[in-house]
Coordinates of C-alpha atoms in Angstrom, one line a residue:
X1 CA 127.1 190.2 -111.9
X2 CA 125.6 192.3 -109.0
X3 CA 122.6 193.2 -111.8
X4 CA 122.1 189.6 -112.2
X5 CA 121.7 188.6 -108.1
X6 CA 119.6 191.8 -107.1
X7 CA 116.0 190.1 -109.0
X8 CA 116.7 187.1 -107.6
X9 CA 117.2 188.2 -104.2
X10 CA 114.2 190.7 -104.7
X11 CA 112.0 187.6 -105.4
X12 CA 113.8 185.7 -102.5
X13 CA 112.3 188.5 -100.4
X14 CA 108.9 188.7 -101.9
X15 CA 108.5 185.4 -101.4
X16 CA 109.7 185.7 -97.7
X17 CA 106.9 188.4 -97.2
X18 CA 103.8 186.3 -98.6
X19 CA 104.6 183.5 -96.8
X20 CA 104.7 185.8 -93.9
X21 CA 101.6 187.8 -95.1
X22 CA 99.7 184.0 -94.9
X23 CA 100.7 182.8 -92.3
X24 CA 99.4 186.0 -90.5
X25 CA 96.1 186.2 -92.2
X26 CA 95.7 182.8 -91.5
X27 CA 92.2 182.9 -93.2
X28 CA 91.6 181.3 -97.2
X29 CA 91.4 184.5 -98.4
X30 CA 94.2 186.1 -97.1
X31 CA 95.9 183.0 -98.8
X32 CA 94.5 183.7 -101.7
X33 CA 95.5 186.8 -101.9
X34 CA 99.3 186.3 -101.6
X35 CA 99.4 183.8 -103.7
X36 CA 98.3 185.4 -106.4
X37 CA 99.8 188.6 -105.5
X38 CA 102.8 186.1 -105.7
X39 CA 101.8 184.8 -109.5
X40 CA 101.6 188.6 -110.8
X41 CA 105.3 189.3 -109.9
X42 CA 106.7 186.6 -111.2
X43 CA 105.7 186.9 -114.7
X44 CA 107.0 190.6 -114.4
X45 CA 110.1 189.3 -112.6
X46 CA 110.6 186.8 -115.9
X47 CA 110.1 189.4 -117.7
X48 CA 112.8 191.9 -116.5
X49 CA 115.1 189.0 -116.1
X50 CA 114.3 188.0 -119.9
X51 CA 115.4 191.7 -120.9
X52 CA 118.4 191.6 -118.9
X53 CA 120.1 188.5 -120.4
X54 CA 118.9 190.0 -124.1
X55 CA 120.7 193.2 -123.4
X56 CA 124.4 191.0 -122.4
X57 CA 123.9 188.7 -125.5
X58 CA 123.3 192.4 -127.6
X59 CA 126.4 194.3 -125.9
X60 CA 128.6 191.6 -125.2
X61 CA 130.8 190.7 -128.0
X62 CA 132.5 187.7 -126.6
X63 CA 128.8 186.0 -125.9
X64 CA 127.8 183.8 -128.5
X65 CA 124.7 183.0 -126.8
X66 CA 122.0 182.9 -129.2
X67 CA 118.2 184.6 -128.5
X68 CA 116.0 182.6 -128.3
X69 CA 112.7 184.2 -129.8
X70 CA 110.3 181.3 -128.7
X71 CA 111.4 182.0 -125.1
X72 CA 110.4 185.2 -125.5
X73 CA 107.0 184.3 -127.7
X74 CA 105.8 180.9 -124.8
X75 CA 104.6 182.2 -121.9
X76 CA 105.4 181.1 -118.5
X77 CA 102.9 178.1 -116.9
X78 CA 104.1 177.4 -113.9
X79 CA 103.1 179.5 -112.0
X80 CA 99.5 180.8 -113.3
X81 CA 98.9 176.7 -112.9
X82 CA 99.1 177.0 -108.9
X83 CA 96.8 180.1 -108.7
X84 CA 94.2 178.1 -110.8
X85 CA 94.2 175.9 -107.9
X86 CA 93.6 178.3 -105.2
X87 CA 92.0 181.6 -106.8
X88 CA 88.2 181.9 -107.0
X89 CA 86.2 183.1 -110.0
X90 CA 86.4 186.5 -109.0
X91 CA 90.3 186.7 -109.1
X92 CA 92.0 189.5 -111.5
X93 CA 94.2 187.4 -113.3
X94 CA 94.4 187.5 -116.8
X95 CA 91.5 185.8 -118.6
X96 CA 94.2 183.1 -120.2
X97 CA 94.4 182.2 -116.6
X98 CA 92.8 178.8 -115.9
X99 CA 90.7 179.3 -112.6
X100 CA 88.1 177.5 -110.3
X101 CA 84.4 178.3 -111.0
X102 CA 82.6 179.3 -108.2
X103 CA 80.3 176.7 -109.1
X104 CA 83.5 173.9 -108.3
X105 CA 83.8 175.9 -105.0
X106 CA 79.9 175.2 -104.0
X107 CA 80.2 171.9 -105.1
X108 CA 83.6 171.0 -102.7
X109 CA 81.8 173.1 -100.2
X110 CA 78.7 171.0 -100.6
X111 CA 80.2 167.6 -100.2
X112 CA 82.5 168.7 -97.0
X113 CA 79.0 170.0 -95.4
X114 CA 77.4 167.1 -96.8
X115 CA 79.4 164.8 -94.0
X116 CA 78.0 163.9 -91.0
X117 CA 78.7 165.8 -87.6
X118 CA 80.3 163.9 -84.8
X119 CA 78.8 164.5 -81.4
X120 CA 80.2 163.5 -78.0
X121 CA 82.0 160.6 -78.1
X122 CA 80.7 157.3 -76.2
X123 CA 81.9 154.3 -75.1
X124 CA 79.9 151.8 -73.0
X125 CA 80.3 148.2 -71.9
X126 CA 77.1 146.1 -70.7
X127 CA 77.4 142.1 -69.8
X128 CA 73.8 140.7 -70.4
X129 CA 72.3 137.7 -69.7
X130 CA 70.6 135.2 -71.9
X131 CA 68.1 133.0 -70.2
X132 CA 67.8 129.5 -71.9
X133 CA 64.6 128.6 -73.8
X134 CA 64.4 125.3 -72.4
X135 CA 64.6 123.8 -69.0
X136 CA 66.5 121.1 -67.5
X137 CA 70.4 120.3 -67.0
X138 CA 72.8 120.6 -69.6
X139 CA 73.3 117.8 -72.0
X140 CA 75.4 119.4 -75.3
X141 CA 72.3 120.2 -77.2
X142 CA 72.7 123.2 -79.4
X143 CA 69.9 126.2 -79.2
X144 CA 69.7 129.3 -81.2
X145 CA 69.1 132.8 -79.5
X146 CA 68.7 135.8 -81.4
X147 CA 70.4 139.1 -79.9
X148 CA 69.4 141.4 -82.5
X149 CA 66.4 143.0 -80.3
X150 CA 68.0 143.7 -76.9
X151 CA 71.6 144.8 -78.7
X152 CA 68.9 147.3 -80.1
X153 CA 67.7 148.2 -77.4
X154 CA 70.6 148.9 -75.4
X155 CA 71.8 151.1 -78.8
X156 CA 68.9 153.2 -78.4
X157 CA 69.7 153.6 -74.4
X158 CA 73.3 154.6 -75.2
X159 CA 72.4 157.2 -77.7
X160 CA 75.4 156.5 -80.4
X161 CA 74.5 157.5 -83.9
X162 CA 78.0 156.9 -85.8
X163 CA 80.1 154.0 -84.6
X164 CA 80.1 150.1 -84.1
X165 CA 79.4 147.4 -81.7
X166 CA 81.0 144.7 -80.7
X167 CA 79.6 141.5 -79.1
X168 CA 81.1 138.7 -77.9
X169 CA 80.4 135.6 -76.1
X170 CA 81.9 135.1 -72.4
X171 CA 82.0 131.1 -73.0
X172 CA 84.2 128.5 -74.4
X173 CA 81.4 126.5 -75.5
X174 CA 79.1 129.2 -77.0
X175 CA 79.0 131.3 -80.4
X176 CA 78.6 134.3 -82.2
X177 CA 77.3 134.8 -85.7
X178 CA 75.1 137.1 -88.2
X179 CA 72.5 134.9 -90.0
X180 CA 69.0 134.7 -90.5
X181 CA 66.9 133.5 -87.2
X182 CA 64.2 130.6 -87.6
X183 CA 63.1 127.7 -86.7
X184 CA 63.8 124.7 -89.0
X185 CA 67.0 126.4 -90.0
X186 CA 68.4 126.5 -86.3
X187 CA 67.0 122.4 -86.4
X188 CA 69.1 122.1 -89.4
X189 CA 72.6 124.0 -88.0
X190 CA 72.2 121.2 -85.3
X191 CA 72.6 118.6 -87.5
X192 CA 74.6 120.0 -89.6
X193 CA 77.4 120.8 -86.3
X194 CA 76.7 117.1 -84.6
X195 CA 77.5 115.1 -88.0
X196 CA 80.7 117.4 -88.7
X197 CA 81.8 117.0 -84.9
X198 CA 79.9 114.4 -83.4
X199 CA 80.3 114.1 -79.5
X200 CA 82.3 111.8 -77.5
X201 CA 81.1 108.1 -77.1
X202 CA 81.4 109.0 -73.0
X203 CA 78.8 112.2 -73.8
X204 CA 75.3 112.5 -72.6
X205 CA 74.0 113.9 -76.1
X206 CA 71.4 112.1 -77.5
X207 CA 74.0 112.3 -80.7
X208 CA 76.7 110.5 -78.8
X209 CA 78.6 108.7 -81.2
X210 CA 80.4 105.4 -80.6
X211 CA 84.0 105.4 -81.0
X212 CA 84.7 109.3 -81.1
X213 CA 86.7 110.1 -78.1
X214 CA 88.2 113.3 -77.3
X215 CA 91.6 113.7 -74.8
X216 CA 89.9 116.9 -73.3
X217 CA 86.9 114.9 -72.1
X218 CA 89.5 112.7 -70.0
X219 CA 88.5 114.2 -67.4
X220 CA 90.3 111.8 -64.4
X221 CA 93.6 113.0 -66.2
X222 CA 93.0 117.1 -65.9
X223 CA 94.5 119.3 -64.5
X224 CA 97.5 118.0 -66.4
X225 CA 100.5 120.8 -66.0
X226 CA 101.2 123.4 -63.1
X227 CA 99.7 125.9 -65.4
X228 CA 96.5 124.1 -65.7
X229 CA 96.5 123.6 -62.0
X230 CA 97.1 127.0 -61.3
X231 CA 94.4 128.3 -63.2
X232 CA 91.8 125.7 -61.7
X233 CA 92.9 127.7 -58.4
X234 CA 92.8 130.9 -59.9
X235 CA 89.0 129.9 -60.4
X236 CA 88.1 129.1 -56.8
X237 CA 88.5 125.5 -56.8
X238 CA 91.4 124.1 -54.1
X239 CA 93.1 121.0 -56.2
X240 CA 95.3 120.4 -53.6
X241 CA 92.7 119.2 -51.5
X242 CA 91.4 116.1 -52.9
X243 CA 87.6 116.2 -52.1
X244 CA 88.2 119.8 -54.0
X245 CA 89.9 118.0 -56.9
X246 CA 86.9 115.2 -57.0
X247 CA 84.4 117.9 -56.8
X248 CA 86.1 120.1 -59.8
X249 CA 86.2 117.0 -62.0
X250 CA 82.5 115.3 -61.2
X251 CA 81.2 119.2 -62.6
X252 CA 83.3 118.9 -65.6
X253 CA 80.9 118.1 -68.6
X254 CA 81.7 116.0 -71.6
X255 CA 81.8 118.9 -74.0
X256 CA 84.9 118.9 -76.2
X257 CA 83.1 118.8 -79.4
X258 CA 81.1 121.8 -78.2
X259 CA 84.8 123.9 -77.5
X260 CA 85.8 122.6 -80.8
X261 CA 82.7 123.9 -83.0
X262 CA 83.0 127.3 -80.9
X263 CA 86.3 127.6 -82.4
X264 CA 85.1 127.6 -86.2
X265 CA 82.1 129.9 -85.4
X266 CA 83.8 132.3 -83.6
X267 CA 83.5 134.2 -80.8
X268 CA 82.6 137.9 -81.7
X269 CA 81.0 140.1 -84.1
X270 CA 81.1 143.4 -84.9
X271 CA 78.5 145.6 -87.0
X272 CA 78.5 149.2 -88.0
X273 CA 76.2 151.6 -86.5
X274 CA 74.8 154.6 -88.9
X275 CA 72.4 156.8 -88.4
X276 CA 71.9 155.1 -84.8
X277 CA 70.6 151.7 -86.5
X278 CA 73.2 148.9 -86.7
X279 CA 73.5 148.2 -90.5
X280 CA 72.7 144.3 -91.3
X281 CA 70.5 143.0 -93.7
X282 CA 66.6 142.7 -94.3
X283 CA 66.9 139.1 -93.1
X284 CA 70.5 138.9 -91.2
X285 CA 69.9 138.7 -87.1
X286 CA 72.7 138.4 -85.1
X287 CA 72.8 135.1 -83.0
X288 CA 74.1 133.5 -80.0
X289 CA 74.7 129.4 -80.8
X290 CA 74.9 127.7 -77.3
X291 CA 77.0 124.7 -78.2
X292 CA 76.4 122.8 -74.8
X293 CA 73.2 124.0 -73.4
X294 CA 70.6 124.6 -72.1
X295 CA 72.3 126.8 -69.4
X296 CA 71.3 131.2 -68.9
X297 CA 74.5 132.4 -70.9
X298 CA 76.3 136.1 -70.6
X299 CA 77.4 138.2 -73.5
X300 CA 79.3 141.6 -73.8
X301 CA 78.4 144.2 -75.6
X302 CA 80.3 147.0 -76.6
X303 CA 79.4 150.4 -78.1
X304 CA 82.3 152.6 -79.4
X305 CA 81.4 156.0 -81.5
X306 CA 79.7 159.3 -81.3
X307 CA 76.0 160.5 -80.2
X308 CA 73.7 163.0 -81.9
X309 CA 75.7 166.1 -83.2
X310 CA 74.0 169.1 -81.7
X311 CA 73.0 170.5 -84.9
X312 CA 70.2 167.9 -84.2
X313 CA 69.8 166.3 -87.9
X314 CA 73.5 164.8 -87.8
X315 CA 75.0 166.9 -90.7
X316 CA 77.1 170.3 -90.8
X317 CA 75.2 173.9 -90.9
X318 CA 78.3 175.8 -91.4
X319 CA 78.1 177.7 -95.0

């Protein structure tokens, strides 16, 4: 019994000491090197272990344990199967060993340095102003801005190469979207929006549509609820004063159609930034839809990533 503990405490130990031996090293080849210092005791370990049991089933009369000769004839795979995964081509394990080429190591080595290096990190915020195209008060017409050059131009201020933006609109009746910018197709949108949700009957658009009206264009019933009230307040207008509450309701435009075709355009976008250019199409521009213009508008823009690596072309130099 005490013959048959000592190898496998021996190998307890010898495991103890290459994990130790790595850990130390702390480099790939020092982990290389126990590990398959590791694999070549462990066939020899086998090995002894294998004699041992064939010498008790020889001498022991009472064992009726047979030998088994194709335990002795198969060779162990366990084990030579983990230092295939770690040794290089230049390892001295047997030649039935299955091993990474060094061409396999070049290759992993290749793609890893392949991958772009992240420089400082960067995170900026910029509210911009969109002047209107047209003059004259509001009156719920729709007008198509493109964004695409001064989001580019504020990209190439900020210096991010790997990252995204974000944009989004600051108003209730405006929109975000990525779409191609021109002329007859911006005439057509506006068609398209008014017939799906025409304005109120009560409106000043010239596509005012008799019969269609909207509860949030009563505008002699609003504020309706404390909450309401509270955030009329909350925006500098004194309800509680009654010229205040005339005032805040005579300013109040007739623009519930405009809130509700914000809502199924949206309200943001995001698009990836690579190489320091934001990827979109050849024809794809990203565009603010005024809903209730023409009015200057406000936007935020957001730039979240990484600037220029300071190996200068963006990808890893390390060998």
């Amino acid at each position: 019994m005490v013959m048959r503990l000592r190898p496998k405490l021996l190998q307890k130990l010898w495991v103890l000491v290459v994990l130790g031996a790595m850990f130390y090293i702390g480099s790939d080849e020092g982990y290389l090197v126990a590990v398959e210092a590791a694999a070549s005791f462990v066939p020899q370990h086998h090995q002894q272990q294998r004699h041992h049991h064939q010498y008790w089933n020889r001498h022991d009369p009472k064992s009726c344990r047979p030998l088994l000769s194709s335990r002795q004839q198969q060779p162990t795979t366990t084990r030579p199967r983990t230092v295939a995964l770690f040794s290089s081509a230049s390892s001295s394990s047997s030649s039935s060993t299955p091993t990474r080429s060094t061409a396999e190591i070049t290759t992993a080595a290749a793609v890893v340095n392949s991958r772009p290096l992240l420089g400082h990190p960067i995170c900026d915020y910029h509210q911009v102003t969109i002047p209107c195209n047209d003059d004259g008060p509001p009156r719920q017409a729709i007008a198509v801005q493109d964004l695409t050059p001064v989001i580019q131009q504020r990209l190439e201020e900020s210096g991010m190469q790997q990252g995204v933006v974000n944009v989004i609109s600051r108003h209730t009746t405006t929109a975000i979207t990525i779409n191609e910018r021109e002329s007859r197709l911006a005439r057509d949108m506006e068609e398209f929006f008014l017939s799906m949700v025409p304005p109120d009957e009560r409106s000043e658009s010239v596509r005012a549509k008799v019969g269609v009206r909207y509860q949030h264009n009563d505008i002699d019933q609003r504020p309706e609820s404390d909450e309401e009230a509270q955030r009329c307040r909350d925006n500098g207008w004194d309800i509680d004063n009654h010229e205040q509450l005339q005032a805040w309701r005579a300013q109040e435009p007739i623009n519930a159609h405009s809130h509700l075709l914000s809502m199924l355009l949206g309200s943001s976008e995001s698009i990836p930034v690579v190489d320091g250019k934001m990827v979109i199409g050849q024809w794809q521009s990203i565009l603010l839809v005024d809903l209730d213009g023409p009015r200057d508008r406000t936007v935020g823009i957001q730039f979240l990533g990484y600037g220029a690596s300071s190996a200068g072309d963006g990808t890893r130099t390390d060998p």
